[in-house]
Amino acid sequence: MSATGLTPQEDEAREPVLDTVDRVSEMCFGLFMALTFVGAVSAATDGENAGQKMLYTALGCNLAWGLADGVMYIVRTLTNRGRWLTLVLTVKNAPDGAAGVSALRDALPKPMKSLVADTELELIRARIAAMLTVPDRPRLVLDDYLGALGIFVLVVFSTFPVALPFVLFKDTSTALTISRVLTLAMLFCAGIALGRHAGFGGWVAGFAMVALGVALTMAIIALGG
């Protein structure tokens, strides 16, 4: 058994530390947090060091949320791994092959249930039943902590394009314009990445993400966020 608690064949099938959806989602989350926070604070902050105060305050906010998101990523990973282990043990301990196949079918996503035949599930059941070693409990590995760290960094990093212009430019209106342009550019790039990942048109997805981001930010502000 490997350090992950999985067989070598299963290790090869593991997902990347953070997939495209994870990376883009966390970046957008941090971006929205910083954007709404800076928009609210810029109207109330004044003085010579207003820009620095805004940056530090927004950074502190995203540091807290980045930490919370990273911890929840660990929780989610451990929970999903526990579900996988429970399924494996259920199949291995099934009284007969039919019960094992039934357990696998119940675990399939709903759209897949009608696409996978019992004969195909039987092949999977046989492989699981032949596993010589199974971890006694779900475990975290190095990649899980790297994923949590990556989420933390993405959320914190998203603060700077939004808040840094207020430090570099003394004129608030100029800083606000540059901040919004950078935000829209990041949202557009995020939309392109998601569109290509999903197999849709990248440009269309980019503009859709910009529109969604603007609407979502206005809704968050309107709700007091």
mmCIF file of C-alpha atoms in Angstrom:
data_model
loop_
_atom_site.group_PDB
_atom_site.id
_atom_site.type_symbol
_atom_site.label_atom_id
_atom_site.label_comp_id
_atom_site.label_asym_id
_atom_site.label_seq_id
_atom_site.Cartn_x
_atom_site.Cartn_y
_atom_site.Cartn_z
ATOM 1 C CA MET A 1 0.000 0.000 0.000
ATOM 2 C CA SER A 2 1.255 3.495 -0.801
ATOM 3 C CA ALA A 3 1.507 6.489 1.512
ATOM 4 C CA THR A 4 -1.915 7.635 0.405
ATOM 5 C CA GLY A 5 -3.556 4.447 1.581
ATOM 6 C CA LEU A 6 -4.461 3.514 -1.997
ATOM 7 C CA THR A 7 -3.054 0.956 -4.378
ATOM 8 C CA PRO A 8 -0.582 2.118 -7.087
ATOM 9 C CA GLN A 9 -3.320 1.837 -9.728
ATOM 10 C CA GLU A 10 -5.574 4.091 -7.670
ATOM 11 C CA ASP A 11 -2.764 6.573 -7.067
ATOM 12 C CA GLU A 12 -2.353 6.985 -10.829
ATOM 13 C CA ALA A 13 -6.024 7.919 -11.123
ATOM 14 C CA ARG A 14 -5.928 10.611 -8.454
ATOM 15 C CA GLU A 15 -6.982 14.087 -9.444
ATOM 16 C CA PRO A 16 -4.535 17.027 -9.495
ATOM 17 C CA VAL A 17 -4.019 18.904 -6.250
ATOM 18 C CA LEU A 18 -6.416 21.609 -7.471
ATOM 19 C CA ASP A 19 -8.355 21.297 -10.704
ATOM 20 C CA THR A 20 -9.342 24.192 -12.983
ATOM 21 C CA VAL A 21 -12.728 24.688 -11.335
ATOM 22 C CA ASP A 22 -11.161 24.820 -7.850
ATOM 23 C CA ARG A 23 -8.524 27.343 -8.903
ATOM 24 C CA VAL A 24 -10.904 29.655 -10.768
ATOM 25 C CA SER A 25 -13.646 29.426 -8.137
ATOM 26 C CA GLU A 26 -11.322 30.309 -5.267
ATOM 27 C CA MET A 27 -9.751 33.181 -7.199
ATOM 28 C CA CYS A 28 -13.185 34.599 -8.018
ATOM 29 C CA PHE A 29 -14.310 34.171 -4.411
ATOM 30 C CA GLY A 30 -11.333 36.148 -3.147
ATOM 31 C CA LEU A 31 -11.867 38.720 -5.871
ATOM 32 C CA PHE A 32 -15.514 39.258 -4.911
ATOM 33 C CA MET A 33 -14.613 39.497 -1.238
ATOM 34 C CA ALA A 34 -11.947 42.121 -1.857
ATOM 35 C CA LEU A 35 -14.059 44.012 -4.392
ATOM 36 C CA THR A 36 -17.116 44.402 -2.183
ATOM 37 C CA PHE A 37 -14.983 45.212 0.857
ATOM 38 C CA VAL A 38 -12.896 47.843 -0.954
ATOM 39 C CA GLY A 39 -16.012 49.364 -2.515
ATOM 40 C CA ALA A 40 -17.586 49.826 0.894
ATOM 41 C CA VAL A 41 -14.456 51.014 2.682
ATOM 42 C CA SER A 42 -13.315 53.446 -0.052
ATOM 43 C CA ALA A 43 -16.427 55.543 0.479
ATOM 44 C CA ALA A 44 -15.776 55.841 4.208
ATOM 45 C CA THR A 45 -11.972 56.022 4.337
ATOM 46 C CA ASP A 46 -10.133 59.304 4.021
ATOM 47 C CA GLY A 47 -6.759 60.724 4.903
ATOM 48 C CA GLU A 48 -3.143 60.453 3.786
ATOM 49 C CA ASN A 49 -2.800 56.719 4.480
ATOM 50 C CA ALA A 50 -6.282 55.768 3.318
ATOM 51 C CA GLY A 51 -4.960 53.517 0.537
ATOM 52 C CA GLN A 52 -2.679 51.561 2.853
ATOM 53 C CA LYS A 53 -5.420 51.194 5.429
ATOM 54 C CA MET A 54 -7.752 49.880 2.757
ATOM 55 C CA LEU A 55 -5.161 47.382 1.497
ATOM 56 C CA TYR A 56 -4.360 46.090 4.973
ATOM 57 C CA THR A 57 -8.006 45.819 5.916
ATOM 58 C CA ALA A 58 -8.970 44.000 2.705
ATOM 59 C CA LEU A 59 -5.905 41.765 3.031
ATOM 60 C CA GLY A 60 -6.838 40.897 6.600
ATOM 61 C CA CYS A 61 -10.363 40.021 5.486
ATOM 62 C CA ASN A 62 -9.108 37.703 2.720
ATOM 63 C CA LEU A 63 -6.491 36.170 5.000
ATOM 64 C CA ALA A 64 -9.301 35.113 7.321
ATOM 65 C CA TRP A 65 -11.490 33.803 4.505
ATOM 66 C CA GLY A 66 -8.542 32.099 2.819
ATOM 67 C CA LEU A 67 -7.797 30.268 6.048
ATOM 68 C CA ALA A 68 -11.435 29.238 6.435
ATOM 69 C CA ASP A 69 -11.615 28.041 2.824
ATOM 70 C CA GLY A 70 -8.385 26.058 3.184
ATOM 71 C CA VAL A 71 -9.623 24.318 6.314
ATOM 72 C CA MET A 72 -12.965 23.483 4.688
ATOM 73 C CA TYR A 73 -11.104 22.030 1.711
ATOM 74 C CA ILE A 74 -9.374 19.628 4.110
ATOM 75 C CA VAL A 75 -12.713 18.769 5.716
ATOM 76 C CA ARG A 76 -14.331 18.173 2.307
ATOM 77 C CA THR A 77 -11.420 16.030 1.134
ATOM 78 C CA LEU A 78 -11.482 13.885 4.261
ATOM 79 C CA THR A 79 -15.256 13.479 4.016
ATOM 80 C CA ASN A 80 -15.127 12.401 0.358
ATOM 81 C CA ARG A 81 -12.322 9.966 1.096
ATOM 82 C CA GLY A 82 -14.377 8.531 3.948
ATOM 83 C CA ARG A 83 -17.311 8.007 1.578
ATOM 84 C CA TRP A 84 -15.019 6.193 -0.864
ATOM 85 C CA LEU A 85 -13.657 3.959 1.879
ATOM 86 C CA THR A 86 -17.162 3.175 3.122
ATOM 87 C CA LEU A 87 -18.183 2.146 -0.395
ATOM 88 C CA VAL A 88 -15.135 -0.098 -0.783
ATOM 89 C CA LEU A 89 -15.789 -1.825 2.535
ATOM 90 C CA THR A 90 -19.473 -2.236 1.683
ATOM 91 C CA VAL A 91 -18.601 -3.921 -1.614
ATOM 92 C CA LYS A 92 -15.909 -6.130 -0.090
ATOM 93 C CA ASN A 93 -18.176 -7.243 2.746
ATOM 94 C CA ALA A 94 -21.243 -7.754 0.558
ATOM 95 C CA PRO A 95 -22.796 -11.232 1.054
ATOM 96 C CA ASP A 96 -22.793 -11.864 -2.701
ATOM 97 C CA GLY A 97 -21.910 -10.286 -6.037
ATOM 98 C CA ALA A 98 -25.400 -8.910 -6.633
ATOM 99 C CA ALA A 99 -25.307 -6.950 -3.372
ATOM 100 C CA GLY A 100 -21.907 -5.512 -4.270
ATOM 101 C CA VAL A 101 -23.115 -4.444 -7.716
ATOM 102 C CA SER A 102 -26.193 -2.863 -6.118
ATOM 103 C CA ALA A 103 -23.990 -0.848 -3.759
ATOM 104 C CA LEU A 104 -21.907 0.414 -6.686
ATOM 105 C CA ARG A 105 -25.003 1.357 -8.645
ATOM 106 C CA ASP A 106 -26.379 3.319 -5.694
ATOM 107 C CA ALA A 107 -23.104 5.263 -5.556
ATOM 108 C CA LEU A 108 -23.258 6.302 -9.212
ATOM 109 C CA PRO A 109 -24.326 9.863 -10.087
ATOM 110 C CA LYS A 110 -27.932 9.888 -11.262
ATOM 111 C CA PRO A 111 -27.119 10.669 -14.944
ATOM 112 C CA MET A 112 -24.767 7.643 -15.028
ATOM 113 C CA LYS A 113 -27.140 5.047 -13.602
ATOM 114 C CA SER A 114 -28.824 4.263 -16.900
ATOM 115 C CA LEU A 115 -25.545 4.300 -18.846
ATOM 116 C CA VAL A 116 -23.650 1.626 -16.914
ATOM 117 C CA ALA A 117 -24.660 -2.011 -17.179
ATOM 118 C CA ASP A 118 -24.533 -4.484 -14.305
ATOM 119 C CA THR A 119 -21.903 -6.488 -16.203
ATOM 120 C CA GLU A 120 -19.608 -3.461 -16.171
ATOM 121 C CA LEU A 121 -20.219 -2.863 -12.476
ATOM 122 C CA GLU A 122 -19.442 -6.520 -11.822
ATOM 123 C CA LEU A 123 -15.938 -6.002 -13.232
ATOM 124 C CA ILE A 124 -15.407 -3.113 -10.826
ATOM 125 C CA ARG A 125 -16.869 -5.112 -7.949
ATOM 126 C CA ALA A 126 -14.496 -7.981 -8.671
ATOM 127 C CA ARG A 127 -11.494 -5.649 -8.632
ATOM 128 C CA ILE A 128 -12.558 -4.152 -5.324
ATOM 129 C CA ALA A 129 -13.192 -7.587 -3.834
ATOM 130 C CA ALA A 130 -9.703 -8.662 -4.901
ATOM 131 C CA MET A 131 -7.990 -5.773 -3.091
ATOM 132 C CA LEU A 132 -5.669 -7.275 -0.500
ATOM 133 C CA THR A 133 -5.304 -4.204 1.695
ATOM 134 C CA VAL A 134 -7.757 -1.436 2.501
ATOM 135 C CA PRO A 135 -7.002 1.519 4.797
ATOM 136 C CA ASP A 136 -8.706 1.276 8.161
ATOM 137 C CA ARG A 137 -9.695 4.941 8.051
ATOM 138 C CA PRO A 138 -9.530 7.893 5.631
ATOM 139 C CA ARG A 139 -6.180 9.668 5.711
ATOM 140 C CA LEU A 140 -4.827 12.974 4.500
ATOM 141 C CA VAL A 141 -1.669 13.121 2.395
ATOM 142 C CA LEU A 142 0.767 15.866 1.434
ATOM 143 C CA ASP A 143 -1.188 16.839 -1.692
ATOM 144 C CA ASP A 144 -4.236 17.573 0.458
ATOM 145 C CA TYR A 145 -2.333 20.110 2.537
ATOM 146 C CA LEU A 146 -0.796 21.578 -0.632
ATOM 147 C CA GLY A 147 -4.314 21.963 -2.030
ATOM 148 C CA ALA A 148 -5.445 23.798 1.109
ATOM 149 C CA LEU A 149 -2.377 26.025 0.902
ATOM 150 C CA GLY A 150 -3.088 26.712 -2.764
ATOM 151 C CA ILE A 151 -6.634 27.789 -1.940
ATOM 152 C CA PHE A 152 -5.352 30.080 0.815
ATOM 153 C CA VAL A 153 -2.825 31.689 -1.552
ATOM 154 C CA LEU A 154 -5.411 32.173 -4.323
ATOM 155 C CA VAL A 155 -7.904 33.899 -2.029
ATOM 156 C CA VAL A 156 -5.225 36.173 -0.545
ATOM 157 C CA PHE A 157 -3.633 36.903 -3.927
ATOM 158 C CA SER A 158 -6.991 38.089 -5.259
ATOM 159 C CA THR A 159 -6.865 40.993 -2.796
ATOM 160 C CA PHE A 160 -3.989 42.803 -4.466
ATOM 161 C CA PRO A 161 -5.355 43.620 -7.961
ATOM 162 C CA VAL A 162 -8.419 45.149 -6.297
ATOM 163 C CA ALA A 163 -6.832 47.035 -3.393
ATOM 164 C CA LEU A 164 -3.285 47.821 -4.567
ATOM 165 C CA PRO A 165 -4.307 50.681 -6.928
ATOM 166 C CA PHE A 166 -5.472 52.635 -3.873
ATOM 167 C CA VAL A 167 -1.904 52.484 -2.545
ATOM 168 C CA LEU A 168 -0.239 53.370 -5.845
ATOM 169 C CA PHE A 169 -2.553 56.241 -6.810
ATOM 170 C CA LYS A 170 -3.481 59.078 -4.489
ATOM 171 C CA ASP A 171 -6.549 60.063 -6.493
ATOM 172 C CA THR A 172 -9.390 57.839 -5.296
ATOM 173 C CA SER A 173 -11.380 58.010 -8.533
ATOM 174 C CA THR A 174 -8.338 56.970 -10.598
ATOM 175 C CA ALA A 175 -7.549 54.122 -8.221
ATOM 176 C CA LEU A 176 -11.161 52.972 -8.257
ATOM 177 C CA THR A 177 -11.243 52.940 -12.074
ATOM 178 C CA ILE A 178 -8.014 50.930 -12.325
ATOM 179 C CA SER A 179 -9.233 48.558 -9.628
ATOM 180 C CA ARG A 180 -12.454 47.885 -11.524
ATOM 181 C CA VAL A 181 -10.634 47.390 -14.839
ATOM 182 C CA LEU A 182 -8.258 44.870 -13.256
ATOM 183 C CA THR A 183 -11.193 43.087 -11.652
ATOM 184 C CA LEU A 184 -13.060 42.817 -14.945
ATOM 185 C CA ALA A 185 -9.899 41.577 -16.676
ATOM 186 C CA MET A 186 -9.402 38.853 -14.050
ATOM 187 C CA LEU A 187 -13.048 37.810 -14.290
ATOM 188 C CA PHE A 188 -12.767 37.638 -18.074
ATOM 189 C CA CYS A 189 -9.671 35.425 -17.849
ATOM 190 C CA ALA A 190 -11.409 33.243 -15.268
ATOM 191 C CA GLY A 191 -14.394 32.839 -17.576
ATOM 192 C CA ILE A 192 -12.153 31.843 -20.486
ATOM 193 C CA ALA A 193 -10.439 29.217 -18.317
ATOM 194 C CA LEU A 194 -13.773 27.747 -17.207
ATOM 195 C CA GLY A 195 -15.187 27.858 -20.720
ATOM 196 C CA ARG A 196 -12.252 25.971 -22.182
ATOM 197 C CA HIS A 197 -12.319 23.473 -19.336
ATOM 198 C CA ALA A 198 -16.020 22.794 -19.949
ATOM 199 C CA GLY A 199 -15.598 22.645 -23.733
ATOM 200 C CA PHE A 200 -17.578 25.823 -24.407
ATOM 201 C CA GLY A 201 -16.462 28.941 -26.252
ATOM 202 C CA GLY A 202 -13.763 30.671 -24.204
ATOM 203 C CA TRP A 203 -14.647 34.226 -25.268
ATOM 204 C CA VAL A 204 -18.346 33.739 -24.657
ATOM 205 C CA ALA A 205 -17.648 32.283 -21.209
ATOM 206 C CA GLY A 206 -15.298 35.178 -20.462
ATOM 207 C CA PHE A 207 -17.936 37.816 -21.161
ATOM 208 C CA ALA A 208 -20.538 35.755 -19.299
ATOM 209 C CA MET A 209 -18.275 35.618 -16.238
ATOM 210 C CA VAL A 210 -17.815 39.401 -16.354
ATOM 211 C CA ALA A 211 -21.587 39.911 -16.473
ATOM 212 C CA LEU A 212 -22.106 37.379 -13.683
ATOM 213 C CA GLY A 213 -19.392 38.980 -11.571
ATOM 214 C CA VAL A 214 -20.877 42.456 -11.928
ATOM 215 C CA ALA A 215 -24.358 41.205 -11.072
ATOM 216 C CA LEU A 216 -23.125 39.157 -8.132
ATOM 217 C CA THR A 217 -21.055 42.011 -6.726
ATOM 218 C CA MET A 218 -24.029 44.384 -6.930
ATOM 219 C CA ALA A 219 -26.203 41.800 -5.179
ATOM 220 C CA ILE A 220 -23.628 41.295 -2.408
ATOM 221 C CA ILE A 221 -23.344 45.052 -1.839
ATOM 222 C CA ALA A 222 -27.127 45.443 -1.869
ATOM 223 C CA LEU A 223 -27.431 42.700 0.761
ATOM 224 C CA GLY A 224 -24.938 44.476 3.008
ATOM 225 C CA GLY A 225 -21.884 42.371 2.138
#
